[in-house]
C-alpha positions as a Python dict, from the first residue, in 0.01 Angstrom:
ca = {
    (1, 'M'): (0, 0, 0),
    (2, 'S'): (71, 166, -335),
    (3, 'L'): (437, 290, -411),
    (4, 'W'): (538, 566, -659),
    (5, 'P'): (669, 468, -890),
    (6, 'V'): (521, 142, -1003),
    (7, 'Y'): (704, 169, -1363),
    (8, 'T'): (1081, 231, -1273),
    (9, 'G'): (1239, 219, -1617),
    (10, 'G'): (1450, -86, -1505),
    (11, 'S'): (1528, -401, -1695),
    (12, 'E'): (1367, -652, -1445),
    (13, 'P'): (992, -727, -1482),
    (14, 'H'): (808, -711, -1153),
    (15, 'D'): (439, -698, -1029),
    (16, 'G'): (446, -342, -961),
    (17, 'I'): (91, -312, -1125),
    (18, 'A'): (-49, -475, -825),
    (19, 'N'): (70, -182, -615),
    (20, 'L'): (-151, 91, -816),
    (21, 'P'): (-408, 235, -570),
    (22, 'A'): (-776, 259, -668),
    (23, 'P'): (-839, 465, -974),
    (24, 'P'): (-957, 837, -939),
    (25, 'P'): (-1342, 815, -890),
    (26, 'W'): (-1403, 961, -1254),
    (27, 'R'): (-1175, 703, -1415),
    (28, 'D'): (-1326, 381, -1239),
    (29, 'F'): (-1475, 131, -1464),
    (30, 'D'): (-1679, -167, -1411),
    (31, 'G'): (-1699, -400, -1700),
    (32, 'G'): (-1824, -747, -1716),
    (33, 'P'): (-1695, -1039, -1575),
    (34, 'E'): (-1311, -1027, -1503),
    (35, 'L'): (-1076, -1172, -1784),
    (36, 'D'): (-717, -1289, -1705),
    (37, 'T'): (-444, -1077, -1869),
    (38, 'P'): (-259, -1327, -2124),
    (39, 'A'): (94, -1422, -2109),
    (40, 'E'): (208, -1220, -1794),
    (41, 'D'): (551, -1335, -1816),
    (42, 'D'): (858, -1108, -1910),
    (43, 'D'): (930, -1219, -2252),
    (44, 'T'): (592, -1189, -2416),
    (45, 'S'): (539, -811, -2425),
    (46, 'A'): (645, -827, -2803),
    (47, 'A'): (560, -1121, -3048),
    (48, 'S'): (888, -1079, -3243),
    (49, 'P'): (1266, -1087, -3136),
    (50, 'D'): (1354, -740, -3254),
    (51, 'R'): (1071, -604, -3025),
    (52, 'R'): (1162, -823, -2734),
    (53, 'H'): (1512, -682, -2749),
    (54, 'R'): (1395, -334, -2784),
    (55, 'A'): (1176, -398, -2462),
    (56, 'R'): (1467, -545, -2263),
    (57, 'T'): (1735, -245, -2368),
    (58, 'Y'): (1491, 51, -2357),
    (59, 'R'): (1640, 319, -2137),
    (60, 'A'): (1382, 565, -2008),
    (61, 'T'): (1468, 910, -1885),
    (62, 'D'): (1362, 1029, -1548),
    (63, 'R'): (1102, 1250, -1722),
    (64, 'A'): (957, 944, -1913),
    (65, 'V'): (933, 754, -1583),
    (66, 'Q'): (742, 1020, -1398),
    (67, 'L'): (485, 1058, -1669),
    (68, 'V'): (437, 695, -1737),
    (69, 'N'): (346, 649, -1393),
    (70, 'A'): (119, 958, -1410),
    (71, 'A'): (-54, 802, -1686),
    (72, 'L'): (-80, 460, -1491),
    (73, 'Y'): (-228, 628, -1171),
    (74, 'L'): (-468, 850, -1352),
    (75, 'R'): (-581, 569, -1602),
    (76, 'R'): (-521, 845, -1891),
    (77, 'P'): (-354, 765, -2233),
    (78, 'L'): (7, 881, -2282),
    (79, 'L'): (61, 1087, -2579),
    (80, 'V'): (434, 1054, -2677),
    (81, 'T'): (573, 1297, -2946),
    (82, 'G'): (928, 1322, -3067),
    (83, 'P'): (1148, 1273, -3385),
    (84, 'P'): (1196, 921, -3563),
    (85, 'G'): (1417, 703, -3352),
    (86, 'S'): (1362, 875, -3019),
    (87, 'G'): (1212, 557, -2869),
    (88, 'K'): (845, 636, -2881),
    (89, 'S'): (712, 282, -2972),
    (90, 'S'): (984, 112, -2772),
    (91, 'L'): (842, 275, -2459),
    (92, 'A'): (527, 89, -2475),
    (93, 'Y'): (691, -259, -2497),
    (94, 'A'): (940, -156, -2214),
    (95, 'V'): (669, -66, -1992),
    (96, 'A'): (449, -385, -2098),
    (97, 'R'): (740, -603, -2009),
    (98, 'E'): (836, -450, -1678),
    (99, 'L'): (498, -449, -1528),
    (100, 'K'): (392, -784, -1672),
    (101, 'L'): (94, -653, -1899),
    (102, 'G'): (113, -923, -2149),
    (103, 'P'): (164, -886, -2513),
    (104, 'V'): (136, -534, -2654),
    (105, 'L'): (-175, -467, -2875),
    (106, 'R'): (-52, -254, -3169),
    (107, 'W'): (-254, -39, -3402),
    (108, 'N'): (-64, 114, -3687),
    (109, 'I'): (-236, 429, -3800),
    (110, 'T'): (-272, 532, -4188),
    (111, 'S'): (-444, 798, -4365),
    (112, 'R'): (-726, 564, -4438),
    (113, 'T'): (-757, 425, -4072),
    (114, 'T'): (-1095, 486, -3905),
    (115, 'L'): (-1226, 438, -3532),
    (116, 'H'): (-1395, 114, -3657),
    (117, 'D'): (-1077, -61, -3786),
    (118, 'G'): (-935, -50, -3412),
    (119, 'L'): (-1250, -151, -3248),
    (120, 'Y'): (-1345, -470, -3465),
    (121, 'Q'): (-1379, -613, -3804),
    (122, 'Y'): (-1698, -786, -3953),
    (123, 'D'): (-1692, -951, -4281),
    (124, 'P'): (-2058, -987, -4407),
    (125, 'L'): (-1959, -1115, -4749),
    (126, 'S'): (-1783, -1425, -4586),
    (127, 'R'): (-2116, -1465, -4354),
    (128, 'L'): (-2333, -1474, -4669),
    (129, 'Y'): (-2100, -1709, -4852),
    (130, 'D'): (-2114, -1960, -4553),
    (131, 'A'): (-2485, -1916, -4554),
    (132, 'G'): (-2487, -2024, -4911),
    (133, 'R'): (-2288, -2324, -4830),
    (134, 'A'): (-2519, -2412, -4535),
    (135, 'A'): (-2815, -2418, -4752),
    (136, 'A'): (-2641, -2637, -4987),
    (137, 'R'): (-2560, -2854, -4680),
    (138, 'E'): (-2189, -2827, -4733),
    (139, 'L'): (-2187, -2679, -4372),
    (140, 'P'): (-2348, -2863, -4092),
    (141, 'A'): (-2540, -2549, -3981),
    (142, 'D'): (-2607, -2190, -4044),
    (143, 'S'): (-2313, -1965, -4008),
    (144, 'E'): (-2322, -1759, -3712),
    (145, 'L'): (-2240, -1367, -3688),
    (146, 'Q'): (-1982, -1426, -3430),
    (147, 'D'): (-1770, -1635, -3673),
    (148, 'H'): (-1706, -1343, -3890),
    (149, 'L'): (-1640, -1082, -3618),
    (150, 'R'): (-1283, -1011, -3470),
    (151, 'L'): (-1198, -757, -3223),
    (152, 'G'): (-938, -514, -3313),
    (153, 'P'): (-646, -370, -3097),
    (154, 'L'): (-839, -103, -2949),
    (155, 'G'): (-1162, -315, -2893),
    (156, 'T'): (-946, -600, -2724),
    (157, 'S'): (-791, -356, -2491),
    (158, 'L'): (-1092, -238, -2348),
    (159, 'L'): (-1224, -588, -2250),
    (160, 'P'): (-1271, -630, -1870),
    (161, 'Y'): (-925, -768, -1791),
    (162, 'R'): (-834, -797, -1428),
    (163, 'R'): (-490, -615, -1523),
    (164, 'P'): (-442, -333, -1789),
    (165, 'R'): (-338, -447, -2117),
    (166, 'A'): (-89, -235, -2324),
    (167, 'L'): (-205, -89, -2623),
    (168, 'L'): (34, 111, -2868),
    (169, 'I'): (-169, 347, -3103),
    (170, 'D'): (133, 426, -3364),
    (171, 'E'): (175, 758, -3545),
    (172, 'I'): (-178, 873, -3487),
    (173, 'D'): (-78, 1190, -3673),
    (174, 'K'): (-92, 1015, -3988),
    (175, 'G'): (-460, 952, -3948),
    (176, 'D'): (-770, 1126, -4053),
    (177, 'L'): (-808, 1458, -3911),
    (178, 'D'): (-1137, 1331, -3735),
    (179, 'L'): (-962, 1047, -3575),
    (180, 'P'): (-836, 1217, -3247),
    (181, 'N'): (-1196, 1345, -3192),
    (182, 'D'): (-1346, 1001, -3278),
    (183, 'L'): (-1114, 857, -3002),
    (184, 'L'): (-1239, 1090, -2746),
    (185, 'N'): (-1553, 928, -2620),
    (186, 'I'): (-1395, 570, -2637),
    (187, 'L'): (-1109, 657, -2411),
    (188, 'E'): (-1297, 870, -2185),
    (189, 'E'): (-1593, 620, -2130),
    (190, 'G'): (-1376, 310, -2151),
    (191, 'E'): (-1660, 127, -2370),
    (192, 'Y'): (-1808, 57, -2688),
    (193, 'E'): (-2084, -116, -2879),
    (194, 'I'): (-2063, -384, -3169),
    (195, 'P'): (-2415, -273, -3354),
    (196, 'E'): (-2424, -600, -3530),
    (197, 'L'): (-2434, -784, -3198),
    (198, 'V'): (-2678, -544, -3033),
    (199, 'R'): (-2918, -607, -3315),
    (200, 'A'): (-2887, -995, -3262),
    (201, 'A'): (-2893, -965, -2879),
    (202, 'R'): (-3269, -1058, -2885),
    (203, 'H'): (-3182, -1414, -3037),
    (204, 'T'): (-2809, -1426, -2919),
    (205, 'P'): (-2757, -1239, -2579),
    (206, 'A'): (-2381, -1373, -2562),
    (207, 'A'): (-2142, -1399, -2835),
    (208, 'E'): (-1812, -1570, -2841),
    (209, 'V'): (-1592, -1333, -3063),
    (210, 'M'): (-1212, -1352, -3153),
    (211, 'I'): (-982, -1101, -3028),
    (212, 'A'): (-675, -936, -3167),
    (213, 'G'): (-348, -1125, -3188),
    (214, 'T'): (-477, -1466, -3116),
    (215, 'D'): (-761, -1704, -3222),
    (216, 'D'): (-885, -1695, -2865),
    (217, 'R'): (-1262, -1611, -2804),
    (218, 'V'): (-1414, -1400, -2534),
    (219, 'T'): (-1775, -1358, -2448),
    (220, 'V'): (-1936, -1027, -2533),
    (221, 'S'): (-2283, -971, -2356),
    (222, 'R'): (-2556, -816, -2571),
    (223, 'G'): (-2309, -645, -2780),
    (224, 'R'): (-2137, -405, -2541),
    (225, 'V'): (-1784, -395, -2392),
    (226, 'R'): (-1673, -205, -2111),
    (227, 'C'): (-1327, -233, -1943),
    (228, 'R'): (-1237, -283, -1590),
    (229, 'A'): (-862, -185, -1580),
    (230, 'F'): (-819, 91, -1811),
    (231, 'P'): (-545, -1, -2052),
    (232, 'F'): (-205, 146, -2068),
    (233, 'V'): (-247, 327, -2374),
    (234, 'V'): (34, 485, -2567),
    (235, 'L'): (-16, 709, -2870),
    (236, 'T'): (275, 813, -3073),
    (237, 'S'): (333, 1119, -3296),
    (238, 'N'): (610, 1259, -3495),
    (239, 'G'): (466, 1604, -3417),
    (240, 'E'): (361, 1648, -3775),
    (241, 'R'): (30, 1814, -3691),
    (242, 'E'): (-158, 1978, -3394),
    (243, 'F'): (-445, 1797, -3186),
    (244, 'P'): (-779, 1918, -3069),
    (245, 'P'): (-750, 2076, -2723),
    (246, 'A'): (-1028, 1830, -2604),
    (247, 'F'): (-819, 1561, -2695),
    (248, 'L'): (-492, 1673, -2559),
    (249, 'R'): (-667, 1749, -2227),
    (250, 'R'): (-745, 1381, -2193),
    (251, 'C'): (-395, 1277, -2238),
    (252, 'V'): (-79, 1274, -2021),
    (253, 'R'): (185, 1434, -2265),
    (254, 'L'): (538, 1316, -2297),
    (255, 'E'): (803, 1481, -2550),
    (256, 'L'): (1098, 1286, -2619),
    (257, 'H'): (1430, 1402, -2752),
    (258, 'Q'): (1729, 1214, -2916),
    (259, 'P'): (1932, 1106, -2623),
    (260, 'R'): (2248, 1292, -2524),
    (261, 'D'): (2568, 1220, -2339),
    (262, 'A'): (2547, 961, -2051),
    (263, 'H'): (2217, 847, -2153),
    (264, 'L'): (2313, 771, -2498),
    (265, 'E'): (2624, 573, -2387),
    (266, 'S'): (2394, 385, -2166),
    (267, 'I'): (2179, 300, -2447),
    (268, 'V'): (2469, 164, -2654),
    (269, 'R'): (2591, -22, -2348),
    (270, 'A'): (2244, -198, -2325),
    (271, 'H'): (2240, -296, -2697),
    (272, 'L'): (2590, -366, -2766),
    (273, 'G'): (2792, -405, -2446),
    (274, 'E'): (3065, -185, -2312),
    (275, 'P'): (3183, 47, -2594),
    (276, 'D'): (3556, 34, -2717),
    (277, 'A'): (3760, 328, -2786),
    (278, 'Y'): (3645, 347, -3141),
    (279, 'A'): (3283, 306, -3032),
    (280, 'R'): (3333, 606, -2805),
    (281, 'D'): (3479, 814, -3073),
    (282, 'L'): (3173, 731, -3287),
    (283, 'I'): (2941, 842, -3008),
    (284, 'T'): (3128, 1174, -2972),
    (285, 'R'): (3123, 1243, -3341),
    (286, 'F'): (2753, 1159, -3345),
    (287, 'L'): (2678, 1396, -3048),
    (288, 'S'): (2876, 1667, -3243),
    (289, 'R'): (2646, 1641, -3551),
    (290, 'G'): (2330, 1718, -3342),
    (291, 'T'): (2302, 2083, -3457),
    (292, 'G'): (2334, 2028, -3831),
    (293, 'G'): (2020, 1806, -3882),
    (294, 'E'): (1809, 1533, -3726),
    (295, 'L'): (1965, 1200, -3642),
    (296, 'A'): (1832, 885, -3499),
    (297, 'T'): (1989, 665, -3232),
    (298, 'D'): (1961, 358, -3450),
    (299, 'Q'): (2197, 516, -3709),
    (300, 'L'): (2481, 530, -3433),
    (301, 'L'): (2393, 151, -3321),
    (302, 'N'): (2415, 35, -3677),
    (303, 'A'): (2761, 212, -3730),
    (304, 'I'): (2902, 72, -3405),
    (305, 'Y'): (2772, -287, -3484),
    (306, 'L'): (2901, -278, -3831),
    (307, 'T'): (3250, -105, -3785),
    (308, 'G'): (3313, -367, -3517),
    (309, 'V'): (3307, -651, -3750),
    (310, 'A'): (3633, -807, -3813),
    (311, 'G'): (3845, -768, -4128),
    (312, 'I'): (3736, -401, -4209),
    (313, 'D'): (4035, -198, -4239),
    (314, 'T'): (4061, 163, -4055),
    (315, 'A'): (3996, 372, -4378),
    (316, 'S'): (3703, 160, -4480),
    (317, 'R'): (3562, 162, -4129),
    (318, 'D'): (3562, 545, -4109),
    (319, 'D'): (3406, 575, -4454),
    (320, 'L'): (3120, 321, -4357),
    (321, 'A'): (3064, 519, -4023),
    (322, 'E'): (3021, 837, -4215),
    (323, 'Q'): (2777, 656, -4477),
    (324, 'L'): (2557, 517, -4182),
    (325, 'M'): (2526, 827, -3993),
    (326, 'P'): (2385, 1088, -4238),
    (327, 'Y'): (2129, 1350, -4163),
    (328, 'L'): (1774, 1261, -4163),
    (329, 'S'): (1694, 1635, -4219),
    (330, 'R'): (1891, 1935, -4302),
    (331, 'T'): (1925, 2272, -4168),
    (332, 'R'): (1914, 2566, -4392),
    (333, 'D'): (2287, 2607, -4353),
    (334, 'D'): (2412, 2260, -4380),
    (335, 'D'): (2588, 2182, -4700),
    (336, 'E'): (2771, 1921, -4593),
    (337, 'F'): (2548, 1628, -4740),
}
């Protein structure tokens, strides 16, 4: 029996993903032999302590919970837009932790990023070098193609896992103008080919290739990869550009804003415990600045943490708080900074 929502936005991991109903007929995938999702316990959604902390302390809004569940049920990517510091990337880690989806596969986008980078990397020069060493009998055998190929974050997420993997495609608006269109077919069909392995399939029908994030290997048959459980894909954008309508049509869209009032106080409490009188005053001052320019929640957290350090006198504490909470952007009429 399926229960809405499977993602609740709470802090306790649970196996809610098992309650997902069958996907819509047009989003049902049938990849190769099932793979177990690695490390399904609650503290492995992120490799570094700071990301684990963000996953545990993230506080989702009701709207975010609703649209995350829509993306999970429909097996569609979630496009999250919002200003810096609004929690776009943290959302992916929080969902992965609560639903035990294993380590988040992160793909950071730059202006030079191509679709190929996310699918797999192949190093022909190292293969040529190893072939030369083998010919000189420095290696026991000819170097194999699969030893010089590793799946990228996108490519790994589309392996036939029994449970969905979590994939964070961070700051997609920084990428080349063609990247969203290049992603369309991959995210729609849930499959891709590795041409180097397809060409070698006559002699090597099954290749053991490394995957993103670890040195583990998986079997790729005849150079083709197709998912079973469509991954939970979060694409983040700072809203710096427009995306093609065909791309937007295939995404569930969530717009995040800087947290306000009780939501902001709950975030402070999750990170730093119950706020004291001075911390509450900083929260009030932070909220009052919202119309003068852009602010990020971590500026407030930095100010509350540092101004609570013992030995700072009142004057220095107030001055420090001012310095830690400047506007990230300015409105036309703002001349304070």
